[in-house]
Coordinates of C-alpha atoms (C1' of nucleotides) in Angstrom, one line a residue:
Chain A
X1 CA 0.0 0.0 0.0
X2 CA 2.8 2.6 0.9
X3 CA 4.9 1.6 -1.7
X4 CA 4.8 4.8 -3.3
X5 CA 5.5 6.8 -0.4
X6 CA 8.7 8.2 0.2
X7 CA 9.7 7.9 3.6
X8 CA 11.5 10.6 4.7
X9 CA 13.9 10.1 7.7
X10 CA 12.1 12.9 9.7
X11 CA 14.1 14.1 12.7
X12 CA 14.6 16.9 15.4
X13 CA 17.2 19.1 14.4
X14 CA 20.6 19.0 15.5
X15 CA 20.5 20.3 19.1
X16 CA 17.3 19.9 20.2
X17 CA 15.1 17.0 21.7
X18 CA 12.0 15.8 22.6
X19 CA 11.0 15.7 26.7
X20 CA 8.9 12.7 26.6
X21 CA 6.5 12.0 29.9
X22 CA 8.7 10.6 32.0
X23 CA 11.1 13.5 31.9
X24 CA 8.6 16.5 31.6
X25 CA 7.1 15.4 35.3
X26 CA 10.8 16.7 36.1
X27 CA 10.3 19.8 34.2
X28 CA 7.0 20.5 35.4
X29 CA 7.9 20.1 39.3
X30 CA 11.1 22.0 38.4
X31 CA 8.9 24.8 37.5
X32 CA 7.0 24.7 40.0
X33 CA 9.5 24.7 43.0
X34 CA 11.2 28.1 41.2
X35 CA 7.8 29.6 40.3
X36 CA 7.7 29.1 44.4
X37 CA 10.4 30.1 45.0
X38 CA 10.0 33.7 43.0
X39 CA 6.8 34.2 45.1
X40 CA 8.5 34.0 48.5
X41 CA 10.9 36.9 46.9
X42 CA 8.1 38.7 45.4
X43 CA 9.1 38.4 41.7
X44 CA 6.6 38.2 39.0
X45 CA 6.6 36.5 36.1
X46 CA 7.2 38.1 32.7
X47 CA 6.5 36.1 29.4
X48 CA 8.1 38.1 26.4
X49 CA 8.3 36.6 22.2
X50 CA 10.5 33.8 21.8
X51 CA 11.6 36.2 18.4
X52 CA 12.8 39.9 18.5
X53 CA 14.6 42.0 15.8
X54 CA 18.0 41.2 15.6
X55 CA 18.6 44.5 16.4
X56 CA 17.9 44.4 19.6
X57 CA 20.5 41.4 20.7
X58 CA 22.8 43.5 18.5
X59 CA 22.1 46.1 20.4
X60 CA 21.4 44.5 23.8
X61 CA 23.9 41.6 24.0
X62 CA 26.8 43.8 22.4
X63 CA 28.1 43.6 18.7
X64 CA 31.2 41.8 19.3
X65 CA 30.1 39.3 21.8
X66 CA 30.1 35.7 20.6
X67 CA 26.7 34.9 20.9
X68 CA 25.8 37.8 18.4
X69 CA 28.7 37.2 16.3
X70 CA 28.5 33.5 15.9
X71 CA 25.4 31.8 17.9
X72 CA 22.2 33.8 16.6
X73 CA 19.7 31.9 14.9
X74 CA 18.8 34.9 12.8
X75 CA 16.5 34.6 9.9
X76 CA 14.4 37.3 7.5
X77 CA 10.4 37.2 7.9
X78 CA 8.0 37.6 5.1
X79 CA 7.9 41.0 5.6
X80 CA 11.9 41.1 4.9
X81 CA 12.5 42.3 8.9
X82 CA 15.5 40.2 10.4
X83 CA 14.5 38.2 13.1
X84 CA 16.3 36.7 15.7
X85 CA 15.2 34.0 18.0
X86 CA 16.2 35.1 21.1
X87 CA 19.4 33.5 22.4
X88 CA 19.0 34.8 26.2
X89 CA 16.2 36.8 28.0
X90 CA 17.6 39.8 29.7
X91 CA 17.0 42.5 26.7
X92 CA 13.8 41.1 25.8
X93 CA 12.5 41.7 29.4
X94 CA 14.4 45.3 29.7
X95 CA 13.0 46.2 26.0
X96 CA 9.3 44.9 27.5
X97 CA 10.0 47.4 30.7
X98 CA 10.7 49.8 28.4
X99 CA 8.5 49.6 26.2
X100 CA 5.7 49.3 27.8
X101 CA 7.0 51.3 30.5
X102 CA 6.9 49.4 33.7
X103 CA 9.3 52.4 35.2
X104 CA 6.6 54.4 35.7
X105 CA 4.7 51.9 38.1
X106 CA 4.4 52.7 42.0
X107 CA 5.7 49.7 42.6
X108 CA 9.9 49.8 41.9
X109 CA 12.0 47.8 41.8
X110 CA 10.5 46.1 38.9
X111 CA 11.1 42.4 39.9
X112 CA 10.8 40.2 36.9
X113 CA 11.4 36.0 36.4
X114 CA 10.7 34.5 32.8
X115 CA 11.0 30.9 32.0
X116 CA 11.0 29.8 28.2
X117 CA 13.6 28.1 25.3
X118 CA 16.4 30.2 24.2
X119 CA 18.7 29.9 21.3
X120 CA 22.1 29.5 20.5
X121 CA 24.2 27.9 16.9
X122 CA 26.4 26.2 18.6
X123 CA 27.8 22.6 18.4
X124 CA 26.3 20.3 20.8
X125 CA 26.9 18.9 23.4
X126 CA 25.6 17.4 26.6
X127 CA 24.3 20.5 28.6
X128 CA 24.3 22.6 25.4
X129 CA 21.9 22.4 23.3
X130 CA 20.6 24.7 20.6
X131 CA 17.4 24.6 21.8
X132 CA 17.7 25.2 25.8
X133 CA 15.5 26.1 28.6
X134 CA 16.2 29.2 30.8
X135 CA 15.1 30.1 34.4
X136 CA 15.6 34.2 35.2
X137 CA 14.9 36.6 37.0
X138 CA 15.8 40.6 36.4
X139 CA 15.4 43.1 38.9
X140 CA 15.1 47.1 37.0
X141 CA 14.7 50.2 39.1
X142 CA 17.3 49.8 42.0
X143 CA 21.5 49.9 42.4
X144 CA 21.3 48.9 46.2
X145 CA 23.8 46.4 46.8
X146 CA 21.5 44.6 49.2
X147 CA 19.0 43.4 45.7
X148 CA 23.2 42.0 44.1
X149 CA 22.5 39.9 46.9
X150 CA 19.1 38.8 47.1
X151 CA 19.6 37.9 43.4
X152 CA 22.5 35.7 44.6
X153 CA 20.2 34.3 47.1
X154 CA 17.5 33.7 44.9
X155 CA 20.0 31.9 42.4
X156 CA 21.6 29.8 45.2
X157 CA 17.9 28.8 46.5
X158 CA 17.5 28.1 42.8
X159 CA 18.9 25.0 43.1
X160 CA 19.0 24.6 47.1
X161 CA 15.2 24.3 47.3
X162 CA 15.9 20.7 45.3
X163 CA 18.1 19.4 47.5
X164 CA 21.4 20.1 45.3
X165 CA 25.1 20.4 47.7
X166 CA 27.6 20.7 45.6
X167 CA 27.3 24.4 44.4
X168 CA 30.0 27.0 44.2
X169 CA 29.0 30.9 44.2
X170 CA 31.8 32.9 42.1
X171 CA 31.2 36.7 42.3
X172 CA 34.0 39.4 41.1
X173 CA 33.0 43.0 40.3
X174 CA 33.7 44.5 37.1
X175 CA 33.3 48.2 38.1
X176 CA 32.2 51.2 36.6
X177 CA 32.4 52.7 33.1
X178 CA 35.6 54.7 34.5
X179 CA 36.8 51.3 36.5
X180 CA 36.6 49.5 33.1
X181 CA 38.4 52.0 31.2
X182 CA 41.3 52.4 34.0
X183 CA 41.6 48.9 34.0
X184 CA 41.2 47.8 30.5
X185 CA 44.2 50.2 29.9
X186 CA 46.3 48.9 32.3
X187 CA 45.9 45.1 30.8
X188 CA 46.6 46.3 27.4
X189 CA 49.6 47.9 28.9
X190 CA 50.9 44.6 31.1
X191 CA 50.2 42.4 28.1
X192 CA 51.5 44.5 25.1
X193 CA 55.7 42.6 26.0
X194 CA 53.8 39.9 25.8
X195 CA 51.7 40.2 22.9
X196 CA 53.7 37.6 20.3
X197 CA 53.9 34.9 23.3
X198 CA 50.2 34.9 23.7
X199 CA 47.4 32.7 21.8
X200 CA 46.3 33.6 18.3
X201 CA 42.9 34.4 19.9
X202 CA 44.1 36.3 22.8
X203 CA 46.5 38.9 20.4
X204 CA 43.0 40.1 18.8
X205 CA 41.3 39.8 22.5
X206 CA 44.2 42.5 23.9
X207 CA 42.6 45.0 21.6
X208 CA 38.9 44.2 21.3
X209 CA 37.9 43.2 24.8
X210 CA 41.5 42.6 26.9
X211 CA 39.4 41.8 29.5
X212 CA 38.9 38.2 28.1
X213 CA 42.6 37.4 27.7
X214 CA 42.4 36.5 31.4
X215 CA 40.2 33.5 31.4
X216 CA 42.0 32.2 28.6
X217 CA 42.9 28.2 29.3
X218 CA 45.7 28.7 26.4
X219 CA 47.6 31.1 28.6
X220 CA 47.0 30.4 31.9
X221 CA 49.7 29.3 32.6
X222 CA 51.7 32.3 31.0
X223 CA 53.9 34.1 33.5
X224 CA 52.2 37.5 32.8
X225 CA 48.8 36.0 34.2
X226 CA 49.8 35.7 37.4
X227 CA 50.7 39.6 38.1
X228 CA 48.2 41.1 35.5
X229 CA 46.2 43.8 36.8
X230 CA 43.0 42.6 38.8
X231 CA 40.1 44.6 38.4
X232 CA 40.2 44.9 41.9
X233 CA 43.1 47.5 42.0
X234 CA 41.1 49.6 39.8
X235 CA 37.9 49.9 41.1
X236 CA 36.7 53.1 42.2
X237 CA 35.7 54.7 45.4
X238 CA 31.7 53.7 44.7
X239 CA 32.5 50.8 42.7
X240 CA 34.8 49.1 45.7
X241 CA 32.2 50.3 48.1
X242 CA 29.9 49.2 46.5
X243 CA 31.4 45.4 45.9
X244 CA 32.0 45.5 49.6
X245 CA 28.4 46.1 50.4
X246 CA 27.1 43.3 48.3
X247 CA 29.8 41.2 50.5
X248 CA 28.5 42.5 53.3
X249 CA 24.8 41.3 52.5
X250 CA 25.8 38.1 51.5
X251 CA 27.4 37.7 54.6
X252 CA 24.4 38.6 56.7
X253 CA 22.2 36.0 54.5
X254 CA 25.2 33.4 55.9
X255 CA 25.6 32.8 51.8
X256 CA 29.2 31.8 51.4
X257 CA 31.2 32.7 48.2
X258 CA 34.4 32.8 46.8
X259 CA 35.8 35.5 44.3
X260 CA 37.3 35.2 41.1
X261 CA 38.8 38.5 40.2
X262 CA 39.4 37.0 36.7
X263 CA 35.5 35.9 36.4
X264 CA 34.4 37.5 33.0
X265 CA 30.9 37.2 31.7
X266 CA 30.7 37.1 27.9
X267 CA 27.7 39.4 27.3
X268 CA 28.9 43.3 26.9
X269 CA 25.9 44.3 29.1
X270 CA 27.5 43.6 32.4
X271 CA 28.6 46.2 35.0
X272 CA 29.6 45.9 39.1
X273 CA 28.4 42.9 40.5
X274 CA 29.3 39.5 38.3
X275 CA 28.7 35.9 39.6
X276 CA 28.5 32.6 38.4
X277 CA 27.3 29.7 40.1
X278 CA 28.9 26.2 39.4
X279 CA 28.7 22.5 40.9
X280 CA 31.5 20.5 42.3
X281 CA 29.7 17.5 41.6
X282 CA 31.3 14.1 39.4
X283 CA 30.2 14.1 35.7
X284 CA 30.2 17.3 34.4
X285 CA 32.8 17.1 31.8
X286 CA 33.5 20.4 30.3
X287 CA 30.5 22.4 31.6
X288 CA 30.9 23.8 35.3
X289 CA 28.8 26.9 35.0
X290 CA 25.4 26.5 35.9
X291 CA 23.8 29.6 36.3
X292 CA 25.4 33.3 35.9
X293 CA 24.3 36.9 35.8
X294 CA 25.5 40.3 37.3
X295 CA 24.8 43.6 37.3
X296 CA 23.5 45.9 33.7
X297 CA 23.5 49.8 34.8
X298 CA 23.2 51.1 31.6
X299 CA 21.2 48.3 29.4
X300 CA 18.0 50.0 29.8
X301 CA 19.2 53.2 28.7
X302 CA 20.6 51.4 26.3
X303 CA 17.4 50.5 24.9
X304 CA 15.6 53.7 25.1
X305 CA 14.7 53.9 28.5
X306 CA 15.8 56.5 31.2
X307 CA 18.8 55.9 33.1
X308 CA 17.8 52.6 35.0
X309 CA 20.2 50.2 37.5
X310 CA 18.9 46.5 36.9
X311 CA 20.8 43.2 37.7
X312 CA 19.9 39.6 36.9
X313 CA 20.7 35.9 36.5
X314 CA 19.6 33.0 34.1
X315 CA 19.8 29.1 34.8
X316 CA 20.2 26.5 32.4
X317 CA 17.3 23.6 33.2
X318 CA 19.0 21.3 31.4
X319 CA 22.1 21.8 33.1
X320 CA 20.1 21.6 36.9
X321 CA 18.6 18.2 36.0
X322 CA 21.7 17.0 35.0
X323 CA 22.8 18.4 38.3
X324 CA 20.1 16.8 39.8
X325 CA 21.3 13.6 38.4
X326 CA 25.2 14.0 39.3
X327 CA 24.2 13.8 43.0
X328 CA 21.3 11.2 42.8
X329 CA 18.5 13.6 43.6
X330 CA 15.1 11.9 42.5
X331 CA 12.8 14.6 42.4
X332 CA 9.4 13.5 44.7
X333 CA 6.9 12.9 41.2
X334 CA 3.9 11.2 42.1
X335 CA 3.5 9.0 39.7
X336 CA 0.6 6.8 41.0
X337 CA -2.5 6.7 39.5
X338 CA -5.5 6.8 41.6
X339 CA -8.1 4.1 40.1
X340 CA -7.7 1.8 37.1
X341 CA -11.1 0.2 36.3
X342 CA -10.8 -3.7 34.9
X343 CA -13.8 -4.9 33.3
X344 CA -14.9 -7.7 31.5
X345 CA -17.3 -9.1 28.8
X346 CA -19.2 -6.9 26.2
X347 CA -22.0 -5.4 28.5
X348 CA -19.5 -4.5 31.2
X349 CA -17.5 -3.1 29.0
X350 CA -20.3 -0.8 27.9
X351 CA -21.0 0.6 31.2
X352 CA -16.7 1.0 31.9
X353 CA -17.0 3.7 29.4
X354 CA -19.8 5.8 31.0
X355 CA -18.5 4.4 34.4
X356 CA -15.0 5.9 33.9
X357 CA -16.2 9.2 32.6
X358 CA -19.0 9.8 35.5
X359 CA -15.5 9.4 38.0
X360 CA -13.6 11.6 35.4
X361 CA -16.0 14.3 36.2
X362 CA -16.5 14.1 39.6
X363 CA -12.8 14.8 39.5
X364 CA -10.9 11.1 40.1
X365 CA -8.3 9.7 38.0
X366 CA -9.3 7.2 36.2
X367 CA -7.9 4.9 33.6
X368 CA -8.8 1.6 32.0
X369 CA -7.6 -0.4 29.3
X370 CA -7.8 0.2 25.9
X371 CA -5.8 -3.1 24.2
X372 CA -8.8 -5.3 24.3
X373 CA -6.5 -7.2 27.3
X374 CA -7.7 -10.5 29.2
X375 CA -8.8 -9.6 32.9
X376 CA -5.4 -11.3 34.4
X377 CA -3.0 -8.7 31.8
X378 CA -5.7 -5.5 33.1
X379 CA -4.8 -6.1 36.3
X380 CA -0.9 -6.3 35.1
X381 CA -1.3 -3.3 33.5
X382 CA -2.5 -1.3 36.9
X383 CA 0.3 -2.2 38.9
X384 CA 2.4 -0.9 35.7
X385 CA 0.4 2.1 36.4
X386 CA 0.8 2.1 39.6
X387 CA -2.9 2.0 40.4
X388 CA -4.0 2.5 43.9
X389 CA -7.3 1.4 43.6
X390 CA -8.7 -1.0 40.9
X391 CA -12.4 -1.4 40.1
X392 CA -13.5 -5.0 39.0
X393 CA -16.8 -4.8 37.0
X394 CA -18.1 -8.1 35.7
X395 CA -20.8 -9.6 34.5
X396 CA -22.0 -10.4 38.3
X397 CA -21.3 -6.9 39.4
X398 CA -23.2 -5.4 36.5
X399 CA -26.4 -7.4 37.2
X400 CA -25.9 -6.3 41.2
X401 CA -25.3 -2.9 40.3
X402 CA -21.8 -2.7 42.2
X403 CA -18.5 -3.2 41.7
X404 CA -15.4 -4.6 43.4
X405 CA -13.2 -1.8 44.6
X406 CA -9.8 -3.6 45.5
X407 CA -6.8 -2.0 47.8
X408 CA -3.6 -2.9 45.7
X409 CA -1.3 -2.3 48.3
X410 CA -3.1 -4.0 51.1
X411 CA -5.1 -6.5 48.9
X412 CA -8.3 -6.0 50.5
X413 CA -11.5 -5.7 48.3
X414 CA -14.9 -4.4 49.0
X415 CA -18.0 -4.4 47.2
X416 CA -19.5 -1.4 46.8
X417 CA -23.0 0.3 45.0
X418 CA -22.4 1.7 41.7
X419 CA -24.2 4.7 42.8
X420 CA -22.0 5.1 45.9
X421 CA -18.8 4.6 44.2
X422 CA -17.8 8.5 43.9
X423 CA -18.4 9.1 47.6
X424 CA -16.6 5.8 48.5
X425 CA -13.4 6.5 46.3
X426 CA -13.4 10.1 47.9
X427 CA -13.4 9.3 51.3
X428 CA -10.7 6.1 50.5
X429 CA -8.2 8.7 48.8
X430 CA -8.6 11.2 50.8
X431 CA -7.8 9.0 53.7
X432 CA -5.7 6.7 52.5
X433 CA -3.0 8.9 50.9
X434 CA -0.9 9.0 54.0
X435 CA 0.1 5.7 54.2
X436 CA 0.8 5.2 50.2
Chain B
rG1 C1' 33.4 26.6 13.8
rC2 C1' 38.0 23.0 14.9
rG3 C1' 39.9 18.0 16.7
rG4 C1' 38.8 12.9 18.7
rU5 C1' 35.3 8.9 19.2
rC6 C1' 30.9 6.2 18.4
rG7 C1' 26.0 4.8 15.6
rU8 C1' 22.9 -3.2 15.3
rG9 C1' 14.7 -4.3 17.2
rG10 C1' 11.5 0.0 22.3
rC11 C1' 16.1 -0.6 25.7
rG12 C1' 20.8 -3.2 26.6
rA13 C1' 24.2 -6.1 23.9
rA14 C1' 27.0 -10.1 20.6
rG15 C1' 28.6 -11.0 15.6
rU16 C1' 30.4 -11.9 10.4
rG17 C1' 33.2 -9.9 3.3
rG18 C1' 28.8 -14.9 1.6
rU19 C1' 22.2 -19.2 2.5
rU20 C1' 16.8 -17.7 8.2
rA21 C1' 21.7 -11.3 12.1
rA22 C1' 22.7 -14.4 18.4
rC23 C1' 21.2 -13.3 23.4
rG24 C1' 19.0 -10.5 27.6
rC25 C1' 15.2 -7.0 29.2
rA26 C1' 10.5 -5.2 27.8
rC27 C1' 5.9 -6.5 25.4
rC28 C1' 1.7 -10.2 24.0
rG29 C1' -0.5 -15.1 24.8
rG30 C1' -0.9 -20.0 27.3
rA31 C1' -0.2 -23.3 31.6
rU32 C1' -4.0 -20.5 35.7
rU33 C1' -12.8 -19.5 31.9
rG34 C1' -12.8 -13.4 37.0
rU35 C1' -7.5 -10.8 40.6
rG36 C1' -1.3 -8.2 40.5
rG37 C1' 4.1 -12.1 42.0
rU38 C1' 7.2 -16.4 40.6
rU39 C1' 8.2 -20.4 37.2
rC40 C1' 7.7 -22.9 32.6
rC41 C1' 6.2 -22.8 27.4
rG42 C1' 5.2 -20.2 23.0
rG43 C1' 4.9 -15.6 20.3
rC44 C1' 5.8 -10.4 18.6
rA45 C1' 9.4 -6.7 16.6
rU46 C1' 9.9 -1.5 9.8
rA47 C1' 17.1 -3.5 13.8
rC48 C1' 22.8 -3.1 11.2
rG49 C1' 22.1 6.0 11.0
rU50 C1' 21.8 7.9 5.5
rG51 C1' 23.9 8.1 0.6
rG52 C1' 27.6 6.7 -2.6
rG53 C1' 32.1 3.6 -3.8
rU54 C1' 35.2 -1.1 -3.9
rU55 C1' 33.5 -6.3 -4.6
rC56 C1' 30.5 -11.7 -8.0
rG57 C1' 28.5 -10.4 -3.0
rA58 C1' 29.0 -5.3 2.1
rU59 C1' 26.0 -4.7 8.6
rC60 C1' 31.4 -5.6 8.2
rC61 C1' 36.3 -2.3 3.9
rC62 C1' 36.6 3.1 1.8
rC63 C1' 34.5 8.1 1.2
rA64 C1' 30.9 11.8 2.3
rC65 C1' 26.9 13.3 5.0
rC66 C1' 23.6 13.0 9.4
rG67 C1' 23.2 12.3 14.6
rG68 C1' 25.2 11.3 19.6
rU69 C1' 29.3 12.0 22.8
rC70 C1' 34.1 14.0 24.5
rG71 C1' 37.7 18.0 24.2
rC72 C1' 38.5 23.2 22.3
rC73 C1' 36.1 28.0 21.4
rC74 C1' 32.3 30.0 24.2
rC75 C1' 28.5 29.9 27.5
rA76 C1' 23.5 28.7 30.6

RNA sequence: GCGGUCGUGGCGAAGUGGUUAACGCACCGGAUUGUGGUUCCGGCAUACGUGGGUUCGAUCCCCACCGGUCGCCCCA
């Protein structure tokens, strides 16, 4: 019959992937712990396009970062704009405050979390995909140090609220406009003996952004990395004060951190405050960083807006399940199915249908098979369900009007009225829950 | 984007330049006309990533591509 038919080897593209039921439980409780978790910090959520114009990640992210340079799934619409699926979420949410101009509500900061697929060319890998998952959370309107660290807080909860040990906060400031410049002269200065010694990459780094050439693995171990100029000599009166406070507030929270003066985050947006937080846990391979953000004083402006402080941070799902996996968390999914109704012969099967439905509605979950399966294989397929209760309607039962209502766990059946079976399977699952 | 490595039924996993490609798990049925387990017996399955090439003949050898994975770049 399909002779004809050219089958085409259909697949997802490179980088992406299907979540099939028994992962997307994970996903779901995932979600719902940080959704949670936003609420106790008052942060609302904020659902922006999944596309922008590529002007505004050109614009937002910074021309000569890597993701805009390299990573952007960019494309041109019928209309001939140039579209970009977003590859992170930060300028879409400050282009949504913007636009729609959240900075004039009472109620400042603005305190923002989005959760949705981001995009990035890249060649895969396990945690990193093209396709990804992202967890933020952005807070516009405020440059008090004390919201650097209830961002950090949030993050670190982020994955403490699952049960996760192994995790490492990074922070490092980055300063000031005036810090950067100071600084960023003083690299290009230590490094410029150097210059034919170092990397191929890190030569055109020295002028573009010598701030990079410090996290360089090719020249780490380069004698001019160990007294290169830290960031942390340059710093300003209210940058340095500034870093300290945020030190300070972490310290009252009891959040312990380390810093990296030589942490470098690769969007151009970043200002002050920078963190990442990683895991120490087996089975990582080459990715570390699970979550990062920092400090963006002059994004908004940026973008259009007036002169606005904001900071922020973004996790990787994918890379917190796998997490979640590297220290043998099992996430507490329910995956027991409350009634699984076995019936048998033509007429009983008749009354299953309407049976199961009138449960359905009365708000129980219900199930029953649909593989025209012998009564001993229905029964196998509710323990593969993990059915709590099963329902036995037979011919016997259907000329009595009841059914047989049987206890997996325990074993123990009862017969009960068909027209009591709602209140009956009510009162069992209310009360039976605690020892399941 | 660069380099390494891998690709056999739903999953795991043998194997060979040559008639029907092992096995295990899973699934379905029977032994056990209406009660989950075990055991035994039987059965099912679009399986050698795709496309070329070498060859009388390729799942196996060669090339390209696709995909996974590891490292790099970079990042979440």
């Amino acid at each position: 019959m399909n002779k004809g038919v050219i089958l085409v080897d259909v697949k997802a593209p490179r980088g992406t992937q299907d979540i099939l039921p028994s992962e997307s439980e994970k996903w779901q409780y995932v979600e719902k712990v940080l959704t949670n978790l936003c609420r106790t910090f008052n942060y609302k959520e904020i659902r922006t396009p999944i596309f922008e114009h590529t002007e505004l990640f050109q614009r937002g992210v910074g021309d000569t970062t890597d993701i805009v340079q390299k990573e952007m799934y960019t494309f041109k619409d019928k209309g001939d704009r140039s579209i970009t699926l977003r590859p992170e979420g930060t300028a879409s949410v400050v282009r949504a405050y913007v636009q729609n101009k959240l900075y004039g509500l009472p109620t400042q900061p603005s305190k923002l979390f989005y959760f949705g697929p981001m995009f990035r060319y890249e060649r895969p890998q396990q945690g990193r995909m093209r396709q990804f998952v992202q967890f933020g959370v952005e807070a516009l309107g405020s440059a008090d140090p004390a919201i650097d660290a209830e961002v950090m807080a949030l993050a670190m909860n982020s994955y403490q609220q699952l049960g996760l040990q192994s995790l490492k906060l990074v922070i490092n400031s980055l300063g000031d406009d005036a810090s950067r410049e100071a600084h960023r002269n003083a690299l290009m200065e230590h490094f410029e003996p150097y210059r034919t010694a170092l990397c191929n990459d890190c030569q055109i780094r020295l002028n573009q952004n010598p701030l990079r050439v410090l996290d360089c693995k090719d020249d780490r171990n380069h004698p001019a990395m160990k007294n290169a100029p830290s960031i942390l000599d340059y710093l300003n009166d209210y940058s340095s004060t500034y870093f300290e406070e945020v030190k300070g507030y972490l310290d009252q929270m009891g959040i312990p951190y380390v810093i990296d003066k030589n942490l470098v985050r690769g969007l151009d947006y970043y200002n002050h405050t920078a963190f990442e937080i990683m895991s120490d846990a087996e089975g990582f391979g080459a990715i570390t960083t699970l979550s990062g953000g920092g400090r963006y004083n002059g994004l908004v402006a940026d973008l259009g807006g007036p002169e606005t402080p904001g900071i922020g941070f973004a996790l990787s799902v994918e890379r917190l399940l796998m997490a979640l996996e590297a220290e043998g968390i099992t996430l507490p999914i329910d995956q027991k199915l409350d009634c699984y109704l076995v019936a048998l012969g033509e007429e009983a099967q008749k009354e299953a249908v309407r049976l199961t439905y009138q449960l359905r509605k009365a708000g129980i979950q219900v199930d029953k098979d649909y593989m025209d399966r012998k009564f001993k294989a229905q029964f196998k397929a509710a323990d593969r369900l993990h059915a709590k209760y099963v329902i036995v309607l037979g011919e016997e039962e259907l000329q009595d009007k009841i059914v047989n209502v049987k206890h997996m766990k325990s074993g123990i059946q009862k017969e009960v009225p068909v027209n009591q079976l709602v209140d009956y399977l009510n009162k069992e699952l209310q009360g039976g829950n605690e020892h399941d």
